[in-house]
Structures are given as structure tokens and as C-alpha cells.
Tab-separated table of C-alpha atoms and ligand atoms in Angstrom:
chain	number	residue	atom	x	y	z
A	66	MET	CA	0.141	-0.159	0.221
A	67	PRO	CA	2.483	3.109	-0.776
A	68	GLN	CA	-0.155	5.498	-0.484
A	69	ALA	CA	0.036	4.993	3.680
A	70	LEU	CA	3.046	6.772	2.966
A	71	ALA	CA	2.196	9.837	1.201
A	72	VAL	CA	1.453	12.125	3.260
A	73	THR	CA	-2.617	12.819	2.942
A	74	ALA	CA	-4.753	16.366	0.992
A	75	GLU	CA	-6.578	16.664	4.397
A	76	GLU	CA	-2.901	16.634	6.549
A	77	ARG	CA	-1.881	18.897	4.760
A	78	LEU	CA	-4.908	21.749	5.773
A	79	THR	CA	-5.459	22.859	9.009
A	80	LEU	CA	-8.122	25.177	8.491
A	81	VAL	CA	-8.424	28.000	11.875
A	82	GLU	CA	-11.530	29.995	12.433
A	83	ALA	CA	-10.237	33.802	13.031
A	84	ASP	CA	-12.245	34.859	16.897
A	85	GLY	CA	-13.087	38.119	17.970
A	86	ALA	CA	-14.856	38.777	14.675
A	87	VAL	CA	-18.486	41.193	15.331
A	88	PRO	CA	-20.604	39.033	11.882
A	89	SER	CA	-21.760	41.379	9.512
A	90	ASP	CA	-25.896	42.146	9.834
A	91	PHE	CA	-27.195	41.394	6.946
A	92	ALA	CA	-31.334	42.477	8.569
A	93	ALA	CA	-29.095	45.853	10.801
A	94	ASP	CA	-27.677	47.126	7.324
A	95	VAL	CA	-30.309	46.919	4.865
A	96	ARG	CA	-32.468	48.710	7.573
A	97	ALA	CA	-30.306	51.102	8.256
A	98	GLY	CA	-29.480	51.483	4.374
A	99	LEU	CA	-32.489	52.180	3.753
A	100	THR	CA	-34.172	54.335	5.777
A	101	ALA	CA	-31.937	56.598	5.288
A	102	ALA	CA	-32.270	60.329	3.577
A	103	LYS	CA	-30.078	58.476	0.837
A	104	LYS	CA	-30.394	55.072	0.667
A	105	ARG	CA	-27.058	53.036	0.486
A	106	LEU	CA	-26.517	49.452	1.169
A	107	PRO	CA	-22.131	47.905	1.600
A	108	CYS	CA	-20.761	46.693	-1.334
A	109	ARG	CA	-19.543	43.161	0.688
A	110	TYR	CA	-23.091	42.228	0.620
A	111	LEU	CA	-22.605	41.645	-3.311
A	112	TYR	CA	-21.062	38.622	-2.395
A	113	ASP	CA	-23.537	35.618	-1.493
A	114	ALA	CA	-23.796	32.248	-4.174
A	115	GLU	CA	-24.631	34.127	-6.105
A	116	GLY	CA	-23.143	37.493	-6.265
A	117	SER	CA	-20.006	35.591	-6.014
A	118	ALA	CA	-21.219	33.189	-9.160
A	119	LEU	CA	-22.025	36.938	-10.989
A	120	PHE	CA	-18.221	38.182	-9.903
A	121	GLU	CA	-16.828	35.311	-11.764
A	122	GLU	CA	-18.644	35.888	-14.359
A	123	ILE	CA	-17.342	39.266	-14.216
A	124	CYS	CA	-14.205	38.502	-13.928
A	125	ALA	CA	-14.798	37.139	-17.884
A	126	LEU	CA	-16.477	40.189	-19.997
A	127	PRO	CA	-14.237	41.299	-22.804
A	128	GLU	CA	-15.054	45.349	-21.091
A	129	TYR	CA	-13.911	43.940	-17.478
A	130	TYR	CA	-9.983	43.891	-18.175
A	131	LEU	CA	-8.216	43.923	-14.956
A	132	THR	CA	-8.173	40.521	-13.848
A	133	ARG	CA	-7.251	39.400	-17.927
A	134	ALA	CA	-4.299	42.750	-17.268
A	135	GLU	CA	-3.505	41.274	-12.938
A	136	GLN	CA	-2.721	37.880	-14.370
A	137	GLU	CA	-0.723	38.651	-17.334
A	138	ILE	CA	1.590	40.918	-14.861
A	139	LEU	CA	1.663	38.079	-12.422
A	140	GLU	CA	1.982	35.099	-15.484
A	141	THR	CA	5.579	38.019	-17.107
A	142	HIS	CA	6.667	38.090	-13.498
A	143	ALA	CA	6.586	36.065	-10.381
A	144	GLY	CA	9.832	35.255	-10.455
A	145	GLU	CA	10.992	38.114	-10.631
A	146	ILE	CA	8.597	38.548	-7.708
A	147	LEU	CA	9.441	36.360	-5.343
A	148	ALA	CA	13.341	37.292	-6.226
A	149	SER	CA	12.297	39.974	-4.236
A	150	CYS	CA	10.708	38.511	-1.286
A	151	PRO	CA	12.621	36.733	1.877
A	152	PRO	CA	13.829	32.896	-0.159
A	153	ASP	CA	11.643	30.826	2.719
A	154	ALA	CA	8.904	33.441	2.632
A	155	ALA	CA	4.874	31.560	3.465
A	156	LEU	CA	2.213	33.247	0.817
A	157	VAL	CA	-0.762	35.459	2.702
A	158	GLU	CA	-3.677	35.376	0.651
A	159	LEU	CA	-6.288	38.219	1.771
A	160	GLY	CA	-9.320	37.977	0.601
A	161	SER	CA	-8.202	35.027	-1.333
A	162	GLY	CA	-11.402	34.310	-3.469
A	163	SER	CA	-10.980	30.627	-5.683
A	164	ALA	CA	-6.835	31.694	-5.302
A	165	LYS	CA	-7.131	30.843	-9.519
A	166	LYS	CA	-4.516	33.499	-9.762
A	167	THR	CA	-2.288	32.946	-6.423
A	168	ARG	CA	-1.387	29.058	-8.772
A	169	THR	CA	1.034	31.984	-10.995
A	170	ILE	CA	2.694	32.746	-8.178
A	171	ILE	CA	3.116	28.871	-6.043
A	172	ASP	CA	4.274	27.371	-9.727
A	173	ALA	CA	6.931	30.421	-9.411
A	174	ALA	CA	7.397	29.498	-5.994
A	175	LEU	CA	8.012	25.832	-6.665
A	176	SER	CA	10.253	26.464	-9.262
A	177	GLN	CA	12.758	27.966	-6.815
A	178	ARG	CA	12.284	25.740	-3.645
A	179	SER	CA	10.630	22.454	-2.704
A	180	THR	CA	8.554	23.230	0.392
A	181	LEU	CA	5.784	26.402	0.785
A	182	ARG	CA	3.265	27.011	3.690
A	183	TYR	CA	0.589	29.454	2.002
A	184	MET	CA	-1.522	31.273	4.386
A	185	PRO	CA	-5.268	32.290	2.414
A	186	ILE	CA	-8.171	34.481	4.695
A	187	ASP	CA	-11.113	34.883	3.432
A	188	ILE	CA	-14.715	35.498	4.734
A	189	SER	CA	-16.547	32.867	2.873
A	190	ARG	CA	-14.978	29.160	4.056
A	191	SER	CA	-16.938	27.578	1.667
A	192	MET	CA	-14.865	29.016	-0.687
A	193	LEU	CA	-11.601	28.216	1.503
A	194	GLU	CA	-12.460	25.246	1.599
A	195	GLU	CA	-12.799	24.516	-1.706
A	196	SER	CA	-10.030	26.322	-3.015
A	197	SER	CA	-7.469	25.120	-0.985
A	198	ARG	CA	-8.538	20.926	-1.120
A	199	ALA	CA	-7.951	22.551	-5.689
A	200	LEU	CA	-4.634	23.596	-5.081
A	201	LEU	CA	-3.836	20.666	-2.736
A	202	ALA	CA	-4.583	18.177	-4.649
A	203	ASP	CA	-2.615	19.618	-7.559
A	204	TYR	CA	0.272	20.552	-5.142
A	205	PRO	CA	1.764	17.446	-3.133
A	206	ALA	CA	4.730	19.698	-1.819
A	207	VAL	CA	2.459	23.199	-0.510
A	208	GLU	CA	1.354	23.277	3.028
A	209	ILE	CA	-2.018	25.682	3.615
A	210	THR	CA	-3.839	26.784	6.597
A	211	ALA	CA	-6.812	28.675	5.840
A	212	ILE	CA	-8.199	31.597	8.118
A	213	ALA	CA	-11.669	32.327	7.968
A	214	ALA	CA	-11.638	35.722	8.887
A	215	GLU	CA	-13.251	39.549	7.999
A	216	TYR	CA	-10.154	41.106	7.545
A	217	ARG	CA	-9.870	42.682	10.948
A	218	ALA	CA	-9.623	38.909	12.937
A	219	GLY	CA	-7.436	37.905	10.059
A	220	LEU	CA	-4.760	40.240	10.857
A	221	ARG	CA	-5.013	39.986	14.297
A	222	TRP	CA	-3.840	36.319	13.707
A	223	LEU	CA	-1.910	37.396	11.249
A	224	ARG	CA	-0.050	38.970	13.858
A	225	ARG	CA	0.851	36.405	16.594
A	226	GLN	CA	2.246	34.272	13.479
A	227	ARG	CA	6.486	33.807	13.270
A	228	ASP	CA	6.492	32.927	9.014
A	229	SER	CA	8.184	35.499	6.838
A	230	LYS	CA	5.781	35.989	4.374
A	231	LEU	CA	4.423	37.202	0.738
A	232	VAL	CA	1.996	38.759	1.799
A	233	LEU	CA	-0.997	38.844	-1.694
A	234	TRP	CA	-3.529	41.567	-1.616
A	235	LEU	CA	-4.812	41.097	-5.487
A	236	GLY	CA	-7.528	42.223	-7.455
A	237	SER	CA	-7.787	44.960	-7.483
A	238	ASN	CA	-10.178	45.304	-3.978
A	239	VAL	CA	-8.235	48.127	-2.808
A	240	GLY	CA	-11.142	49.284	-4.717
A	241	ASN	CA	-14.239	49.647	-2.548
A	242	PHE	CA	-12.512	51.404	0.025
A	243	SER	CA	-12.685	55.000	0.788
A	244	ARG	CA	-8.095	56.214	-0.175
A	245	THR	CA	-8.182	57.097	3.596
A	246	GLU	CA	-9.933	53.515	4.533
A	247	ALA	CA	-7.142	52.027	2.576
A	248	ALA	CA	-4.021	53.942	3.947
A	249	ARG	CA	-5.977	52.653	7.148
A	250	PHE	CA	-5.650	49.106	6.372
A	251	LEU	CA	-2.872	48.865	5.069
A	252	ARG	CA	-1.152	50.444	8.448
A	253	GLY	CA	-2.956	47.259	9.893
A	254	VAL	CA	-1.390	44.947	7.491
A	255	ARG	CA	1.836	46.832	8.091
A	256	ALA	CA	2.098	45.936	11.589
A	257	THR	CA	1.533	42.823	10.633
A	258	MET	CA	5.426	42.609	8.443
A	259	SER	CA	8.995	42.279	9.644
A	260	PRO	CA	11.522	44.433	7.849
A	261	SER	CA	12.000	41.347	4.716
A	262	ASP	CA	8.443	40.644	4.669
A	263	ARG	CA	6.334	41.733	1.602
A	264	LEU	CA	2.955	43.370	0.060
A	265	LEU	CA	2.027	42.492	-3.521
A	266	MET	CA	-0.970	44.777	-3.957
A	267	GLY	CA	-3.416	44.172	-7.686
A	268	VAL	CA	-3.895	48.624	-7.851
A	269	ASP	CA	-6.489	49.253	-11.204
A	270	LEU	CA	-5.082	52.582	-12.985
A	271	ARG	CA	-7.073	55.769	-13.313
A	272	LYS	CA	-7.685	55.461	-17.523
A	273	SER	CA	-10.409	57.422	-19.987
A	274	ARG	CA	-14.508	57.247	-19.051
A	275	ALA	CA	-15.535	55.049	-21.661
A	276	VAL	CA	-13.596	52.036	-21.114
A	277	LEU	CA	-14.302	51.919	-17.074
A	278	GLU	CA	-17.609	52.972	-17.234
A	279	ALA	CA	-18.048	49.868	-20.216
A	280	ALA	CA	-16.202	47.669	-17.492
A	281	TYR	CA	-19.372	48.370	-15.581
A	282	ASP	CA	-22.065	48.393	-17.509
A	283	ASP	CA	-21.160	45.700	-20.487
A	284	ALA	CA	-22.486	45.145	-22.481
A	285	ALA	CA	-24.392	41.632	-21.931
A	286	GLY	CA	-25.281	42.495	-18.364
A	287	VAL	CA	-24.325	40.587	-15.806
A	288	THR	CA	-22.355	43.868	-14.249
A	289	ALA	CA	-26.622	45.023	-14.160
A	290	ARG	CA	-27.282	40.978	-12.784
A	291	PHE	CA	-24.636	41.603	-9.889
A	292	SER	CA	-25.170	44.909	-8.880
A	293	LEU	CA	-29.383	44.417	-8.314
A	294	ASN	CA	-28.572	40.475	-6.842
A	295	MET	CA	-28.026	43.334	-4.268
A	296	LEU	CA	-32.211	43.578	-3.933
A	297	ALA	CA	-32.647	39.595	-5.309
A	298	ARG	CA	-29.842	38.649	-2.402
A	299	ILE	CA	-33.005	40.566	0.226
A	300	ASN	CA	-36.445	39.084	-1.441
A	301	ARG	CA	-34.342	36.199	-0.948
A	302	GLU	CA	-33.396	36.276	3.106
A	303	LEU	CA	-36.195	39.171	4.343
A	304	GLY	CA	-38.458	38.657	2.532
A	305	GLY	CA	-39.075	41.569	0.374
A	306	ASN	CA	-40.653	42.164	-2.494
A	307	PHE	CA	-38.727	44.928	-4.834
A	308	ASP	CA	-39.921	44.069	-8.262
A	309	LEU	CA	-36.715	43.784	-10.555
A	310	ASP	CA	-37.667	45.044	-13.622
A	311	THR	CA	-38.747	48.425	-11.562
A	312	PHE	CA	-34.969	48.793	-11.410
A	313	ALA	CA	-31.480	50.033	-13.638
A	314	HIS	CA	-27.829	49.403	-12.745
A	315	ARG	CA	-26.038	52.537	-12.739
A	316	SER	CA	-22.353	53.648	-13.111
A	317	ARG	CA	-20.808	56.156	-13.319
A	318	TRP	CA	-16.912	57.708	-13.837
A	319	ASN	CA	-16.390	61.010	-10.935
A	320	GLU	CA	-13.402	62.363	-12.885
A	321	ARG	CA	-12.580	64.185	-9.427
A	322	LEU	CA	-13.058	61.570	-6.966
A	323	GLY	CA	-11.597	59.257	-9.285
A	324	ARG	CA	-13.832	56.673	-8.149
A	325	ILE	CA	-16.450	54.967	-10.254
A	326	GLU	CA	-19.940	54.193	-8.646
A	327	ILE	CA	-22.574	52.077	-8.961
A	328	GLU	CA	-25.738	52.739	-7.473
A	329	ILE	CA	-29.011	51.228	-7.873
A	330	GLU	CA	-32.318	53.391	-9.422
A	331	SER	CA	-35.435	53.062	-9.116
A	332	ARG	CA	-37.170	53.849	-13.501
A	333	VAL	CA	-41.023	54.882	-11.044
A	334	ALA	CA	-42.265	55.993	-8.024
A	335	GLN	CA	-43.530	53.313	-5.778
A	336	VAL	CA	-43.371	51.269	-1.997
A	337	VAL	CA	-41.384	48.709	-0.929
A	338	ARG	CA	-42.082	45.890	1.703
A	339	ILE	CA	-39.678	44.302	3.548
A	340	GLY	CA	-41.514	41.990	5.614
A	341	ALA	CA	-38.700	40.104	8.655
A	342	LEU	CA	-38.124	43.767	9.017
A	343	ARG	CA	-41.553	44.882	8.843
A	344	LEU	CA	-40.726	48.088	6.320
A	345	ASN	CA	-42.114	49.793	3.577
A	346	VAL	CA	-39.146	51.491	1.840
A	347	PRO	CA	-40.771	54.220	-0.200
A	348	PHE	CA	-38.789	55.507	-3.114
A	349	ARG	CA	-39.382	58.113	-5.826
A	350	GLY	CA	-39.085	58.198	-9.238
A	351	GLY	CA	-35.253	58.052	-10.012
A	352	GLU	CA	-34.464	58.167	-6.910
A	353	LYS	CA	-30.779	55.950	-6.195
A	354	ILE	CA	-29.365	53.611	-3.819
A	355	TYR	CA	-25.528	53.676	-3.330
A	356	THR	CA	-24.011	50.522	-3.842
A	357	GLU	CA	-19.984	50.624	-4.795
A	358	SER	CA	-17.681	52.393	-5.037
A	359	SER	CA	-14.701	51.117	-7.155
A	360	TYR	CA	-11.161	54.007	-6.477
A	361	LYS	CA	-8.923	54.210	-9.241
A	362	TYR	CA	-5.254	55.496	-8.738
A	363	SER	CA	-2.577	57.482	-10.043
A	364	PHE	CA	1.188	55.868	-10.105
A	365	VAL	CA	1.665	59.602	-6.867
A	366	GLU	CA	-1.440	58.386	-5.542
A	367	ILE	CA	-0.750	54.205	-5.033
A	368	GLU	CA	3.258	55.985	-3.920
A	369	ARG	CA	0.822	58.309	-1.558
A	370	LEU	CA	-1.318	54.713	-0.394
A	371	ALA	CA	2.419	53.311	1.086
A	372	ARG	CA	3.796	56.514	2.922
A	373	ALA	CA	0.449	57.169	4.275
A	374	ALA	CA	0.922	52.648	5.073
A	375	GLY	CA	4.221	53.196	6.700
A	376	MET	CA	5.781	51.878	3.401
A	377	VAL	CA	7.275	52.798	-0.139
A	378	VAL	CA	6.761	51.386	-3.346
A	379	GLU	CA	9.716	49.361	-4.238
A	380	GLN	CA	9.184	47.650	-7.859
A	381	ARG	CA	6.597	48.021	-9.644
A	382	TRP	CA	4.957	46.804	-12.900
A	383	LEU	CA	2.890	47.325	-15.612
A	384	ASP	CA	0.839	44.739	-18.042
A	385	GLY	CA	0.969	45.449	-21.880
A	386	ASP	CA	-1.820	48.615	-22.611
A	387	LYS	CA	-0.800	49.443	-19.762
A	388	ARG	CA	-4.102	49.509	-17.817
A	389	PHE	CA	-3.766	47.387	-14.212
A	390	SER	CA	-0.043	47.862	-11.263
A	391	VAL	CA	0.764	45.462	-9.700
A	392	ASN	CA	2.771	47.473	-7.632
A	393	LEU	CA	5.719	45.786	-4.465
A	394	LEU	CA	5.841	46.976	-1.262
A	395	ALA	CA	8.232	46.913	1.494
A	396	PRO	CA	7.574	48.002	5.206
A	397	LEU	CA	9.408	51.113	6.146
A	398	SER	CA	11.837	51.330	8.895
A	399	GLY	CA	10.578	53.269	12.695
B	611	AVJ	C1	-14.143	43.131	-6.199
B	611	AVJ	C2	-14.224	45.823	-5.644
B	611	AVJ	C3	-12.345	44.370	-7.849
B	611	AVJ	O1	-14.222	47.226	-8.248
B	611	AVJ	O2	-13.645	46.264	-10.093
B	611	AVJ	C4	-16.906	44.658	-10.080
B	611	AVJ	C5	-16.014	44.970	-7.541
B	611	AVJ	N1	-18.212	45.412	-8.900
B	611	AVJ	N2	-17.377	44.610	-11.433
B	611	AVJ	C6	-14.342	45.971	-8.586
B	611	AVJ	C7	-16.909	45.485	-8.699
B	611	AVJ	C8	-18.872	46.218	-10.068
B	611	AVJ	C9	-14.597	44.775	-7.997
B	611	AVJ	N3	-13.169	44.651	-7.247
């Protein structure tokens, strides 16, 4: 039985549920957001099973260049990226999701060394388990410690680890944060890093209105379905009676603030009932619910962000069309 000697995938997987996480409260946030003078819903609720599947579809859209551009950069420069990190560094990933892009980094690492520790941190436990098992099946030399946690709890857990590390924060996930929130979050990441650790951050760049607005309002209507899924989720989980045909997805590039602004607009005056909240929500014709910001950066803004977090941009790579950036950040001493 040669199998008895093999280290099984199970033995190479540890799943940690980081404690102290304040679980987000969909019902309370929907009530607060839809009774406010300016209606809003937090973008983290876009990602239930339905929304996560739609987001995967977005990543393959012709208009949504971000995923392909980042993948191109990682494929072209993975060796160089790893050469800039401690040779024994563990790989940490914030918001790992399906961890598809991570494979490029893992391949490059394993061409230089025999084993690798991967520590994905993600809010979705099911996504973590699924992506971890897939990786373990394909990479016998990889050991995984998967942390099911929101960012804050994940960082708290990371602060207690002693491994040297390369932290991955890909996909321009920084875009959902305001610039102030992004700096605060990165200071938290900085606090987990020792001097030789590095942060690899994928950041979408400022560009023309036409390219940006198409990326967030594709011809096939997938982004619209992704957006409106927020209302469908309220219907499913909170007994809402939103008629999705009477709402429209709107996205607009705000050049001054450097962000795409995504809203859901009520096409007519109407009252929506949300049963579980015992709440009636009135809408004027044309009234909007703000659901998501997607911030874009110039090179100077990326450097400013790094500095504000006590780090410096050590290296930067772009795709061939110069639409997207991958940045290697090093902690500043002190
Ligand atoms: C996951 C935040 C990177 O802002 O491009 C895509 C989310 N929303 N299309 C982005 C999103 C609509 C995405 N991020």
C-alpha cells in the first residue's frame, strides 16, 4: 500500500476560524441603509453564493480588463516578484476567493524551492475549503493554513505568526475602500510585517471614462445582474418584494474623486415591502441606492497610499496596455 506513506491532502490542511470577528448583520444594515435620507447598501453583501458566481462571470467579460491584465502581469513577472522576497517566505493572501491567480505565484515559488506554506484569509468558509482542497490536490508540496475571517480578525491572527511572508492583496480589492480607509487598512497589514516581508498589491489605474464605464456596465448585462442581486438577496433572505424590472443598474466615472460610483435606480415611484423587517420603503421615480465605489489610482496616489501606511513602493509592474498595476511594497523602518 504505497499510499500509506504519502502525506494526504487532509494532513496538509489546517482550517482556522479566527475568533473575535464581529459578524456582519445583513438585516440591521439593510434597515439602516434603506431608511437613510440618501439610500445605500454596503458592497460586501453583493457576495452571497449567487453574487460570487456572477462576479466570477464578470472577471471573464471582454469589457472587464482587470482580471486578465493582472494575470498577464503575474505570469510575466512571478519569478522577479519572488526573487524580491525572503527565500523561505510563506504566502499569505487577503481575500483569496477562488485563488486562481495564486497558482501563478505558487508555480514560480515551487520552481525555486521544494515546499511552500500558503495562508489564505477569506470571509467565505466554503470558498476557502473548496479552493484549498483544489490546490492541495494539484500541489503535493504545499501546506495550507486557511483562515476563515473578515480582514480585521485575519490581521489580528496574522500578527501572532512568526513566519516571514509575502502578503498578496490582488484584484484591486483596495478599490472598494475610500482612500482614507485603504491607508488605515494597510497600516494594519504593515503592523503584521517584519522588515524583510513584502506586500504585493494589485491596483487598477485611472484611465479614460469610456473604458472605465464599459468595464462596470457590460453589454451582456452581467454587471447589472451582479448589482441587482443585492435586491434579489433582500427578497430571498428578508422577505422583500423588490420587482427587479423596476430598478436599473447605473455606473458613472467620477473623475474628481477618481472612482466609479455604482447605484441602483428606481425607474418609478413605488413602495417596497421588506417582510422580515416589518418595513415599507418608499422610492421616488429616479431615486437611487448607492451600492459600491471602485477607486482607481495614479502612480502618485499609489505611492502616497504606501507612505501613509508606513511603506514604500519598491517595484511596480504593468500589463502591455498599461491599464493595471501590481506593486511590491516594503515596510519603512520605524
Ligand atoms: C472586487 C472590488 C475589485 O471594483 O472592480 C466589479 C468589484 N463591481 N464589477 C471592482 C466589481 C462591479 C470589483 N472589486
